[in-house]
Amino acid sequence: MINTILERERKWGIVWAIVLIVFNLSAIYFIIDLFGYDELVDHFNPEGVTKSVHPEKLAWLLFINVLCNLFFMVTALMTRLMNREEL
């Protein structure tokens, strides 16, 4: 009974780790695309004033965050896959 629960937990942990890795890789694609913009312009504000934002600092913050997430997810997945006690 407990072995089947542990086996299911191990399989679902591996599946969710792979899903999160794929999600982070797709986020990297959009963040790299964000690096290509010089500025983002907002024309639809109530005051009628045009606002512009330079997204480079935000893109760097998101990029570093996603790389850290990928590092920890890949590390957790590899330790789970290499753990001989759970096999």
PDB file of C-alpha atoms in Angstrom:
ATOM      1  CA  MET A   1       0.000   0.000   0.000  1.00  0.00           C
ATOM      2  CA  ILE A   2       2.637   2.532   1.040  1.00  0.00           C
ATOM      3  CA  ASN A   3       4.898   1.452  -1.833  1.00  0.00           C
ATOM      4  CA  THR A   4       2.207   2.207  -4.415  1.00  0.00           C
ATOM      5  CA  ILE A   5       1.621   5.636  -2.884  1.00  0.00           C
ATOM      6  CA  LEU A   6       5.346   6.411  -2.942  1.00  0.00           C
ATOM      7  CA  GLU A   7       5.640   5.194  -6.536  1.00  0.00           C
ATOM      8  CA  ARG A   8       2.730   7.409  -7.637  1.00  0.00           C
ATOM      9  CA  GLU A   9       4.206  10.362  -5.793  1.00  0.00           C
ATOM     10  CA  ARG A  10       7.558   9.802  -7.506  1.00  0.00           C
ATOM     11  CA  LYS A  11       5.956   9.595 -10.958  1.00  0.00           C
ATOM     12  CA  TRP A  12       3.846  12.723 -10.442  1.00  0.00           C
ATOM     13  CA  GLY A  13       6.874  14.588  -9.097  1.00  0.00           C
ATOM     14  CA  ILE A  14       8.819  13.738 -12.240  1.00  0.00           C
ATOM     15  CA  VAL A  15       5.903  14.745 -14.486  1.00  0.00           C
ATOM     16  CA  TRP A  16       5.446  18.100 -12.739  1.00  0.00           C
ATOM     17  CA  ALA A  17       9.180  18.801 -12.843  1.00  0.00           C
ATOM     18  CA  ILE A  18       9.207  18.222 -16.602  1.00  0.00           C
ATOM     19  CA  VAL A  19       6.115  20.435 -17.048  1.00  0.00           C
ATOM     20  CA  LEU A  20       7.757  23.249 -15.072  1.00  0.00           C
ATOM     21  CA  ILE A  21      10.976  22.916 -17.068  1.00  0.00           C
ATOM     22  CA  VAL A  22       9.029  23.211 -20.341  1.00  0.00           C
ATOM     23  CA  PHE A  23       7.133  26.222 -18.961  1.00  0.00           C
ATOM     24  CA  ASN A  24      10.396  27.932 -17.952  1.00  0.00           C
ATOM     25  CA  LEU A  25      11.943  27.239 -21.363  1.00  0.00           C
ATOM     26  CA  SER A  26       8.943  28.844 -23.072  1.00  0.00           C
ATOM     27  CA  ALA A  27       9.258  31.810 -20.680  1.00  0.00           C
ATOM     28  CA  ILE A  28      12.891  32.220 -21.753  1.00  0.00           C
ATOM     29  CA  TYR A  29      11.711  32.500 -25.370  1.00  0.00           C
ATOM     30  CA  PHE A  30       9.347  35.371 -24.505  1.00  0.00           C
ATOM     31  CA  ILE A  31      11.904  37.100 -22.277  1.00  0.00           C
ATOM     32  CA  ILE A  32      14.527  37.010 -25.032  1.00  0.00           C
ATOM     33  CA  ASP A  33      11.888  38.490 -27.346  1.00  0.00           C
ATOM     34  CA  LEU A  34      11.338  41.228 -24.738  1.00  0.00           C
ATOM     35  CA  PHE A  35      15.043  42.141 -24.975  1.00  0.00           C
ATOM     36  CA  GLY A  36      14.422  43.144 -28.598  1.00  0.00           C
ATOM     37  CA  TYR A  37      12.093  46.019 -27.678  1.00  0.00           C
ATOM     38  CA  ASP A  38      13.623  49.457 -27.241  1.00  0.00           C
ATOM     39  CA  GLU A  39      10.588  50.824 -25.433  1.00  0.00           C
ATOM     40  CA  LEU A  40       6.973  49.995 -24.729  1.00  0.00           C
ATOM     41  CA  VAL A  41       4.505  52.834 -25.355  1.00  0.00           C
ATOM     42  CA  ASP A  42       1.132  53.243 -23.613  1.00  0.00           C
ATOM     43  CA  HIS A  43      -1.352  55.311 -25.641  1.00  0.00           C
ATOM     44  CA  PHE A  44      -4.515  54.195 -23.857  1.00  0.00           C
ATOM     45  CA  ASN A  45      -4.317  55.931 -20.503  1.00  0.00           C
ATOM     46  CA  PRO A  46      -7.089  58.159 -19.085  1.00  0.00           C
ATOM     47  CA  GLU A  47      -4.942  61.303 -18.880  1.00  0.00           C
ATOM     48  CA  GLY A  48      -4.150  61.268 -22.598  1.00  0.00           C
ATOM     49  CA  VAL A  49      -0.409  61.389 -21.904  1.00  0.00           C
ATOM     50  CA  THR A  50       1.859  58.994 -23.763  1.00  0.00           C
ATOM     51  CA  LYS A  51       3.974  56.896 -21.423  1.00  0.00           C
ATOM     52  CA  SER A  52       7.000  54.893 -22.458  1.00  0.00           C
ATOM     53  CA  VAL A  53       8.792  52.203 -20.495  1.00  0.00           C
ATOM     54  CA  HIS A  54      12.185  50.676 -21.224  1.00  0.00           C
ATOM     55  CA  PRO A  55      11.785  46.945 -20.489  1.00  0.00           C
ATOM     56  CA  GLU A  56      15.480  46.029 -20.322  1.00  0.00           C
ATOM     57  CA  LYS A  57      15.785  46.010 -16.499  1.00  0.00           C
ATOM     58  CA  LEU A  58      12.576  44.010 -16.138  1.00  0.00           C
ATOM     59  CA  ALA A  59      13.726  41.590 -18.828  1.00  0.00           C
ATOM     60  CA  TRP A  60      17.032  41.004 -17.013  1.00  0.00           C
ATOM     61  CA  LEU A  61      15.200  40.401 -13.730  1.00  0.00           C
ATOM     62  CA  LEU A  62      12.821  37.909 -15.345  1.00  0.00           C
ATOM     63  CA  PHE A  63      15.665  36.222 -17.230  1.00  0.00           C
ATOM     64  CA  ILE A  64      17.738  35.669 -14.081  1.00  0.00           C
ATOM     65  CA  ASN A  65      14.653  34.455 -12.210  1.00  0.00           C
ATOM     66  CA  VAL A  66      13.779  31.907 -14.899  1.00  0.00           C
ATOM     67  CA  LEU A  67      17.377  30.669 -15.097  1.00  0.00           C
ATOM     68  CA  CYS A  68      17.411  30.127 -11.322  1.00  0.00           C
ATOM     69  CA  ASN A  69      14.091  28.275 -11.558  1.00  0.00           C
ATOM     70  CA  LEU A  70      15.484  26.073 -14.309  1.00  0.00           C
ATOM     71  CA  PHE A  71      18.619  25.342 -12.304  1.00  0.00           C
ATOM     72  CA  PHE A  72      16.671  24.266  -9.226  1.00  0.00           C
ATOM     73  CA  MET A  73      14.100  22.258 -11.207  1.00  0.00           C
ATOM     74  CA  VAL A  74      16.739  20.377 -13.201  1.00  0.00           C
ATOM     75  CA  THR A  75      18.723  19.728 -10.016  1.00  0.00           C
ATOM     76  CA  ALA A  76      15.637  18.404  -8.215  1.00  0.00           C
ATOM     77  CA  LEU A  77      14.674  16.256 -11.199  1.00  0.00           C
ATOM     78  CA  MET A  78      18.162  14.775 -11.527  1.00  0.00           C
ATOM     79  CA  THR A  79      18.391  13.942  -7.823  1.00  0.00           C
ATOM     80  CA  ARG A  80      14.971  12.311  -7.981  1.00  0.00           C
ATOM     81  CA  LEU A  81      15.922  10.294 -11.056  1.00  0.00           C
ATOM     82  CA  MET A  82      19.316   9.258  -9.662  1.00  0.00           C
ATOM     83  CA  ASN A  83      18.059   8.268  -6.218  1.00  0.00           C
ATOM     84  CA  ARG A  84      18.622   4.511  -5.977  1.00  0.00           C
ATOM     85  CA  GLU A  85      16.558   4.037  -2.823  1.00  0.00           C
ATOM     86  CA  GLU A  86      13.301   4.856  -4.598  1.00  0.00           C
ATOM     87  CA  LEU A  87      13.897   2.380  -7.420  1.00  0.00           C
TER      88      LEU A  87
END
